[in-house]
Coordinates of C-alpha atoms and ligand atoms in Angstrom, one line a residue:
M1 CA 17.7 -0.2 6.6
T2 CA 16.4 2.6 8.8
A3 CA 15.0 6.1 8.4
E4 CA 14.7 8.6 11.2
V5 CA 11.5 10.4 11.4
Q6 CA 11.9 13.2 13.9
G7 CA 9.1 14.8 15.9
A8 CA 9.0 18.2 17.4
E9 CA 9.6 18.9 21.0
V10 CA 7.2 17.0 23.2
G11 CA 4.8 19.2 25.2
R12 CA 5.0 22.1 22.7
D13 CA 2.2 24.6 22.7
Q14 CA -0.6 23.6 20.4
S15 CA -2.9 26.3 19.1
N16 CA -5.6 23.9 18.1
A17 CA -7.8 23.2 21.1
V18 CA -8.5 19.6 21.9
G19 CA -12.2 18.8 21.8
D20 CA -14.2 17.6 24.8
R21 CA -14.8 14.2 23.2
W22 CA -11.3 13.7 21.8
W23 CA -11.5 9.9 22.1
E24 CA -14.1 9.9 19.3
D25 CA -11.2 10.7 16.9
A26 CA -10.1 7.1 17.2
V27 CA -12.9 6.1 14.9
A28 CA -11.7 8.2 12.0
T29 CA -8.1 7.1 12.6
C30 CA -9.1 3.5 12.6
S31 CA -11.1 4.0 9.4
T32 CA -8.1 5.6 7.7
L33 CA -5.9 2.7 8.8
I34 CA -8.5 0.1 7.5
R35 CA -8.6 1.9 4.1
M36 CA -4.8 1.4 3.8
D37 CA -4.4 -2.1 2.3
T38 CA -1.9 -3.8 4.6
Q39 CA -2.9 -7.4 3.7
I40 CA 0.1 -9.4 4.5
G41 CA 2.8 -9.7 1.8
G42 CA 1.3 -6.7 -0.1
P43 CA 2.9 -3.3 -0.6
G44 CA 0.9 -1.5 2.1
E45 CA 2.9 -2.1 5.3
R46 CA 5.5 0.6 4.5
A47 CA 2.8 3.2 3.5
A48 CA 0.9 2.5 6.7
A49 CA 4.1 2.7 8.8
E50 CA 5.0 6.0 7.2
W51 CA 1.4 7.3 7.8
V52 CA 1.7 6.4 11.5
A53 CA 5.1 8.1 11.6
T54 CA 3.7 11.3 10.2
F55 CA 0.7 11.1 12.5
L56 CA 3.0 10.9 15.5
S57 CA 5.4 13.5 14.1
D58 CA 2.5 15.9 13.8
A59 CA 1.7 15.3 17.4
G60 CA 5.4 15.9 18.4
V61 CA 6.6 12.3 18.7
G62 CA 9.6 11.0 16.7
S63 CA 9.9 7.5 15.3
E64 CA 12.3 5.1 13.7
L65 CA 11.3 3.0 10.7
V66 CA 13.2 -0.2 10.2
E67 CA 12.8 -2.9 7.5
S68 CA 13.7 -6.6 7.5
E69 CA 13.2 -6.6 3.8
P70 CA 12.2 -3.7 1.4
G71 CA 8.6 -2.7 2.2
R72 CA 8.3 -4.9 5.4
S73 CA 8.3 -2.0 7.7
T74 CA 8.2 -1.8 11.5
L75 CA 7.9 1.6 13.2
V76 CA 9.1 2.2 16.8
S77 CA 8.5 5.4 18.7
R78 CA 9.4 6.6 22.2
V79 CA 7.1 8.9 24.2
P80 CA 8.5 10.4 27.4
G81 CA 6.9 9.8 30.7
Q82 CA 6.4 12.0 33.8
D83 CA 8.8 9.9 35.7
P84 CA 11.8 9.1 33.4
T85 CA 13.2 6.7 36.1
L86 CA 10.4 4.2 35.5
D87 CA 10.9 1.4 33.0
P88 CA 9.2 2.2 29.8
L89 CA 6.0 0.3 28.9
L90 CA 6.1 -1.3 25.5
V91 CA 2.8 -1.1 23.6
Q92 CA 3.2 -3.7 20.9
M93 CA 0.9 -3.7 17.9
H94 CA 0.9 -4.8 14.3
L95 CA -0.2 -3.0 11.1
D96 CA -0.6 -6.0 8.8
V97 CA -3.9 -7.9 8.4
V98 CA -4.9 -11.2 7.0
P99 CA -6.4 -11.2 3.4
A100 CA -10.1 -10.6 2.8
Q101 CA -12.2 -11.6 -0.2
P102 CA -14.6 -8.7 -1.0
H103 CA -17.3 -11.0 -2.5
E104 CA -17.7 -12.7 0.9
W105 CA -18.4 -9.5 2.8
S106 CA -21.4 -7.3 3.4
V107 CA -19.2 -4.2 2.9
H108 CA -15.9 -3.8 1.1
P109 CA -13.3 -5.1 3.6
L110 CA -11.1 -2.0 2.9
S111 CA -14.0 0.5 3.2
G112 CA -13.6 1.5 6.9
E113 CA -17.3 2.3 6.8
V114 CA -19.4 3.2 9.8
R115 CA -22.8 1.5 9.7
D116 CA -25.3 0.4 12.3
G117 CA -23.0 1.5 15.2
Y118 CA -20.0 -0.5 13.9
L119 CA -16.8 0.4 12.1
W120 CA -16.4 -2.3 9.4
G121 CA -13.3 -3.7 7.7
R122 CA -10.3 -6.0 7.8
G123 CA -8.3 -5.1 10.8
A124 CA -11.2 -3.5 12.7
V125 CA -10.6 -6.0 15.6
D126 CA -7.2 -7.4 14.6
M127 CA -5.8 -4.9 15.4
K128 CA -6.1 -1.5 13.8
N129 CA -8.6 -0.7 16.6
M130 CA -5.9 -0.7 19.2
V131 CA -3.5 1.1 16.9
A132 CA -6.1 3.9 16.5
S133 CA -6.9 4.0 20.2
V134 CA -3.2 4.3 21.1
L135 CA -2.5 6.9 18.5
T136 CA -5.4 9.0 19.7
V137 CA -4.4 8.8 23.3
V138 CA -0.8 9.7 22.6
Q139 CA -1.8 12.6 20.4
E140 CA -4.2 13.9 23.0
R141 CA -1.7 13.5 25.8
V142 CA 1.4 15.0 24.1
R143 CA -0.5 17.9 22.7
G144 CA -2.0 18.6 26.1
G145 CA 1.3 18.3 27.9
R146 CA -0.2 15.4 29.9
L147 CA 2.5 12.8 29.7
P148 CA 1.9 9.2 30.7
R149 CA 3.2 8.2 34.1
R150 CA 6.0 6.1 32.7
P151 CA 7.7 6.4 29.3
L152 CA 6.2 4.5 26.4
V153 CA 7.8 2.5 23.6
L154 CA 5.2 2.1 20.7
A155 CA 6.0 -0.7 18.3
F156 CA 4.0 -1.1 15.1
F157 CA 5.2 -4.4 13.7
A158 CA 5.0 -5.9 10.2
D159 CA 4.3 -9.5 9.4
E160 CA 2.5 -10.5 12.7
E161 CA 0.0 -12.6 10.7
N162 CA 2.9 -14.7 9.4
A163 CA 4.2 -15.5 12.9
G164 CA 6.2 -12.2 13.0
V165 CA 9.1 -13.6 11.1
L166 CA 9.8 -10.3 9.2
G167 CA 8.5 -8.1 12.0
A168 CA 8.8 -8.7 15.7
E169 CA 11.0 -11.8 15.4
W170 CA 13.4 -9.9 13.1
A171 CA 13.4 -6.8 15.3
V172 CA 14.1 -8.8 18.5
Q173 CA 17.1 -10.5 16.8
H174 CA 18.5 -7.5 14.9
R175 CA 17.4 -4.4 16.8
P176 CA 16.9 -5.3 20.4
D177 CA 18.1 -1.8 21.2
L178 CA 14.7 -0.5 20.1
F179 CA 13.1 -2.1 23.2
E180 CA 15.9 -1.2 25.6
G181 CA 14.7 -0.8 29.2
C182 CA 11.2 -2.4 28.6
R183 CA 10.2 -5.0 31.1
T184 CA 6.5 -5.1 30.4
A185 CA 4.3 -4.9 27.3
I186 CA 0.7 -4.7 26.5
G187 CA -0.8 -5.7 23.2
E188 CA -3.6 -7.6 21.5
G189 CA -5.4 -10.7 22.7
G190 CA -7.1 -9.8 25.9
G191 CA -8.9 -7.1 27.8
Y192 CA -12.4 -7.4 26.2
S193 CA -15.5 -8.0 28.2
V194 CA -16.9 -11.5 28.8
P195 CA -20.5 -11.3 30.2
I196 CA -21.1 -13.8 33.0
R197 CA -24.6 -12.6 33.8
P198 CA -26.4 -9.2 33.5
G199 CA -24.1 -6.5 34.9
E200 CA -21.3 -9.0 35.7
R201 CA -18.4 -8.9 33.3
I202 CA -14.8 -10.3 33.3
Y203 CA -12.1 -8.7 31.3
P204 CA -9.5 -11.5 30.8
I205 CA -6.0 -10.3 30.4
H206 CA -3.9 -12.8 28.6
T207 CA -0.7 -13.7 30.4
A208 CA 0.1 -16.9 28.6
E209 CA -0.1 -18.3 25.0
K210 CA -0.1 -21.8 23.8
G211 CA 2.9 -22.9 21.7
W212 CA 2.4 -23.9 18.1
A213 CA 4.0 -26.7 16.1
A214 CA 3.6 -28.1 12.6
L215 CA 4.3 -31.8 12.4
E216 CA 4.4 -34.1 9.4
L217 CA 3.0 -37.7 9.8
T218 CA 4.1 -40.3 7.3
A219 CA 2.9 -43.9 6.9
R220 CA 4.9 -46.2 4.6
A221 CA 4.7 -49.6 3.0
A222 CA 5.6 -51.3 -0.3
P223 CA 3.4 -50.0 -3.1
A224 CA 0.9 -52.7 -4.3
H225 CA -1.9 -53.5 -6.8
A226 CA -5.1 -52.1 -5.4
S227 CA -6.9 -55.4 -6.0
R228 CA -5.0 -57.1 -3.2
L229 CA -5.9 -57.7 0.5
Y230 CA -3.5 -55.1 2.0
D231 CA -4.2 -53.8 5.5
D232 CA -0.7 -52.1 5.4
N233 CA -2.1 -49.6 2.9
P234 CA -0.4 -46.3 4.1
V235 CA -3.5 -44.3 3.3
R236 CA -5.5 -46.5 5.7
V237 CA -2.8 -46.5 8.3
L238 CA -2.5 -42.7 8.2
G239 CA -6.3 -42.3 8.3
E240 CA -6.5 -44.4 11.4
A241 CA -3.8 -42.5 13.1
I242 CA -5.3 -39.0 12.5
G243 CA -8.8 -40.4 13.2
G244 CA -7.4 -40.9 16.8
L245 CA -6.8 -37.2 17.3
T246 CA -10.2 -36.3 18.9
H247 CA -9.9 -33.7 21.7
D248 CA -10.7 -36.3 24.4
R249 CA -7.5 -38.1 23.6
F250 CA -5.7 -35.2 25.3
A251 CA -5.9 -34.9 29.0
V252 CA -7.3 -31.9 30.8
H253 CA -4.5 -29.8 32.4
L254 CA -5.6 -26.9 34.6
T255 CA -3.1 -24.1 34.4
P256 CA -3.1 -21.2 36.9
Q257 CA -4.2 -18.8 34.1
V258 CA -7.3 -20.7 33.0
E259 CA -8.1 -21.7 36.6
Q260 CA -8.2 -18.0 37.6
L261 CA -10.6 -17.2 34.7
L262 CA -12.9 -20.2 35.6
R263 CA -12.9 -19.4 39.3
T264 CA -13.8 -15.8 38.7
A265 CA -16.6 -16.8 36.4
C266 CA -17.9 -19.3 39.0
E267 CA -17.7 -16.6 41.7
L268 CA -19.7 -14.1 39.6
G269 CA -22.1 -16.8 38.5
G270 CA -22.8 -18.0 42.0
V271 CA -21.6 -21.6 41.6
A272 CA -18.8 -23.6 43.1
F273 CA -15.7 -24.3 41.1
D274 CA -14.6 -27.9 41.0
P275 CA -10.9 -28.2 40.1
D276 CA -11.4 -31.9 39.3
H277 CA -13.9 -31.0 36.6
P278 CA -12.9 -27.5 35.3
E279 CA -14.8 -28.1 32.1
A280 CA -18.1 -27.8 34.0
A281 CA -17.5 -24.1 34.4
L282 CA -16.9 -23.4 30.7
S283 CA -20.6 -22.8 29.9
L284 CA -20.6 -19.7 32.2
L285 CA -18.3 -18.0 29.7
G286 CA -20.7 -17.9 26.7
T287 CA -18.9 -17.3 23.4
E288 CA -15.6 -17.2 25.3
A289 CA -16.0 -20.9 26.3
G290 CA -14.4 -22.2 23.2
N291 CA -11.2 -20.2 23.7
A292 CA -11.0 -21.2 27.4
A293 CA -11.7 -24.9 26.5
S294 CA -8.7 -25.0 24.2
G295 CA -6.6 -23.6 27.1
L296 CA -7.3 -26.8 29.1
R297 CA -5.7 -29.2 26.7
H298 CA -3.1 -29.7 24.1
T299 CA -4.7 -30.0 20.6
A300 CA -3.6 -31.4 17.2
H301 CA -5.6 -31.1 14.0
A302 CA -4.8 -32.7 10.6
T303 CA -4.8 -29.8 8.2
R304 CA -3.2 -31.2 5.0
L305 CA -3.2 -34.6 3.4
S306 CA -1.2 -36.0 0.5
A307 CA -1.0 -39.5 -1.0
G308 CA -1.2 -41.5 -4.2
Y309 CA -1.1 -40.9 -7.9
Q310 CA -3.6 -43.4 -9.4
S311 CA -6.7 -45.0 -8.1
N312 CA -5.7 -48.6 -8.8
V313 CA -2.3 -48.3 -7.1
I314 CA -1.8 -48.5 -3.4
P315 CA 0.9 -45.8 -2.8
G316 CA 4.2 -46.4 -1.0
S317 CA 3.5 -43.5 1.5
A318 CA 0.9 -41.1 2.7
T319 CA 1.5 -37.9 4.6
A320 CA -0.5 -35.5 6.7
E321 CA 0.4 -32.2 8.3
L322 CA -0.8 -31.4 11.8
D323 CA -1.3 -28.0 13.4
C324 CA -0.5 -28.5 17.1
R325 CA -1.2 -26.1 20.0
Y326 CA 0.5 -27.2 23.2
L327 CA 0.4 -25.7 26.6
P328 CA 3.5 -23.5 27.0
G329 CA 6.5 -25.2 28.6
R330 CA 4.9 -28.6 28.2
W331 CA 6.2 -29.9 24.9
D332 CA 7.3 -33.3 26.2
E333 CA 4.0 -33.9 27.8
F334 CA 2.2 -33.0 24.6
R335 CA 4.4 -35.3 22.5
A336 CA 3.7 -38.2 24.9
E337 CA 0.0 -37.7 24.6
L338 CA 0.1 -37.2 20.9
D339 CA 2.2 -40.3 20.3
A340 CA -0.2 -42.4 22.4
A341 CA -3.1 -41.0 20.3
L342 CA -1.4 -41.7 17.0
G343 CA -0.3 -45.2 17.8
D344 CA 2.9 -46.6 16.2
G345 CA 1.9 -46.8 12.5
V346 CA 3.3 -43.4 11.5
E347 CA 6.6 -41.5 11.6
V348 CA 6.4 -38.0 13.1
R349 CA 8.7 -35.2 11.9
E350 CA 8.8 -31.7 13.3
L351 CA 8.5 -29.0 10.6
A352 CA 8.3 -25.9 12.8
R353 CA 7.7 -24.9 16.4
T354 CA 7.2 -21.8 18.5
A355 CA 7.4 -21.6 22.2
G356 CA 4.2 -19.7 23.0
L357 CA 4.2 -17.4 25.9
A358 CA 5.1 -19.0 29.1
P359 CA 4.0 -17.3 32.3
T360 CA 6.7 -15.9 34.5
A361 CA 7.7 -18.0 37.6
D362 CA 6.5 -15.4 40.1
G363 CA 3.2 -14.7 38.4
P364 CA 2.0 -11.7 36.5
D365 CA 3.0 -8.2 37.5
P366 CA 0.4 -7.3 40.2
A367 CA 0.9 -3.5 39.5
L368 CA -0.2 -4.0 35.9
F369 CA -3.3 -6.0 36.9
S370 CA -4.2 -3.4 39.5
A371 CA -3.8 -0.5 37.0
A372 CA -5.8 -2.4 34.4
S373 CA -8.5 -3.1 36.9
Q374 CA -8.8 0.5 38.1
A375 CA -8.7 1.8 34.5
L376 CA -11.5 -0.5 33.5
Q377 CA -13.6 0.3 36.6
S378 CA -13.4 4.0 35.8
E379 CA -15.6 3.2 32.7
D380 CA -17.3 0.0 33.8
A381 CA -17.8 0.0 37.6
T382 CA -18.4 -3.8 37.8
A383 CA -15.4 -4.8 35.7
R384 CA -13.4 -7.7 37.1
V385 CA -10.0 -8.7 35.6
S386 CA -8.6 -12.2 35.4
S387 CA -5.6 -13.9 33.7
F388 CA -6.2 -16.3 30.9
M389 CA -4.3 -18.3 28.2
L390 CA -4.7 -17.4 24.6
S391 CA -5.0 -20.5 22.3
G392 CA -3.6 -18.5 19.3
G393 CA -0.3 -16.8 19.1
T394 CA 0.9 -13.1 19.0
D395 CA 4.2 -11.3 18.8
A396 CA 4.5 -11.7 22.5
T397 CA 6.3 -15.0 21.9
H398 CA 9.2 -13.1 20.3
L399 CA 9.3 -10.2 22.8
Q400 CA 9.5 -12.5 25.8
R401 CA 13.0 -13.5 24.6
L402 CA 14.1 -10.0 25.6
G403 CA 12.8 -10.6 29.1
I404 CA 9.7 -8.5 28.5
E405 CA 6.6 -9.7 30.3
C406 CA 3.7 -9.5 27.8
F407 CA 0.1 -8.9 28.6
G408 CA -2.9 -9.0 26.2
F409 CA -4.8 -5.8 27.2
N410 CA -6.9 -4.1 24.6
P411 CA -9.8 -3.0 26.7
L412 CA -13.2 -3.3 24.9
L413 CA -16.7 -3.3 26.4
L414 CA -18.6 -5.4 23.8
P415 CA -22.3 -6.1 23.3
E416 CA -23.3 -9.2 25.2
D417 CA -24.5 -11.1 22.1
L418 CA -21.4 -10.4 20.0
D419 CA -19.3 -13.4 19.2
F420 CA -16.1 -11.5 19.3
W421 CA -13.7 -14.4 18.5
S422 CA -15.6 -15.1 15.3
L423 CA -14.6 -11.7 14.0
F424 CA -10.8 -12.3 14.2
H425 CA -9.8 -13.1 10.6
G426 CA -13.5 -13.5 9.9
I427 CA -16.0 -12.3 7.3
D428 CA -17.6 -8.9 8.2
E429 CA -14.9 -8.0 10.8
R430 CA -16.2 -5.0 12.7
I431 CA -15.9 -3.1 15.9
P432 CA -18.6 -1.3 17.8
V433 CA -18.0 2.4 17.7
E434 CA -18.8 2.7 21.4
A435 CA -16.2 -0.1 22.1
L436 CA -13.5 1.9 20.3
H437 CA -14.4 5.0 22.4
F438 CA -14.3 2.9 25.5
S439 CA -10.9 1.4 24.7
T440 CA -9.4 4.9 24.0
R441 CA -10.7 6.3 27.3
V442 CA -9.6 3.2 29.3
L443 CA -6.1 3.1 27.8
D444 CA -5.8 6.8 28.5
R445 CA -6.6 6.2 32.2
F446 CA -4.3 3.2 32.3
L447 CA -1.3 5.4 31.3
D448 CA -1.9 7.5 34.4
L449 CA -2.1 4.5 36.7
Y450 CA 0.6 2.2 35.5
Ligands
LIG1 ZN1 -3.4 -9.5 15.6

């Protein structure tokens, strides 16, 4: 189902003067978005999408609201560019958030409160911050008649936190026309500062994502009385198999994306990079090291277990579910390493799998990297950009099926002691107010350059 939300003529005369520090409006907009309860599966996605549509309409930008199911709303808007012959840039975002338990938080997770220089609440980093920055930039530009260099397609997806099934995946399958002409996209997952040493920062732009799979392991044997000698006990066999899944059972594979990040870190840190021992460079990355480390290997973690029905009966089977993150395009290699680590006592069944985001054959678009680098340097003179691989997943995995090259670029200059990754889906999720101002100004600059 669709609903047209028409905006007024772009570039219309606006009587309300735009303030000098217009980028600060992103904080109030982000706070408003946080106060809208868009916890996944709840009723808030449509209300939030309608609020964004009204915001854009007031700025003179029309939108189309589409729904995969009632209430599961995705909004798509087109903003004209100075040069209509250029391919539009897709800015892909999501309005849903993961749930939050208020009793675990220092502030109410839907408060959108500003305290101690931070804006607090669920979605403050994932990813209502970027939604607010983009809305603020588009409003400022359209009202001021300052169109971006190329046209924009803004997508505000539903259901990203459930793998995008009712959001981006649905839209790619059922409404590919919404993204017509788009060859590149920016979105969440990269662009934040990683301090290497004082005054030296890398802003990793994610150009690849690991794939994901859920696998079921089953060990089987005849049920038996628990008083017997019985090494075939499926619970023991399964336990031994999953006990073998330590990270060192998976080989180090240095992909070009992670190599570039580690080489840049070594260059800024003044140490030599050893491609035979890439893990030696991880410590330069501080709190980013964990993310980079998981980009060097396939991983598999047991996350669910099930067996038995009475303590004195050895059951006939035991099962475990694995959450697997494999380097994109290397499924067969992952399965070979996994099977070797598990041994031959268990059956393996695939429950679900996504492809991840595989880098393009001829490497990432250099024009986008150049524009991102210049835009960042206009606000942080020492900024260096690098590619990297995200160990989690985003809607980019769906959009690449339309031939759209996706980049994680949500520019944020963060305090050096902030463990940014711990805030994603975490307790006390919050964004520094200054970082939100920074991202708004950098994205604005980026739209002139790219
Ligand atoms: Zn997200």
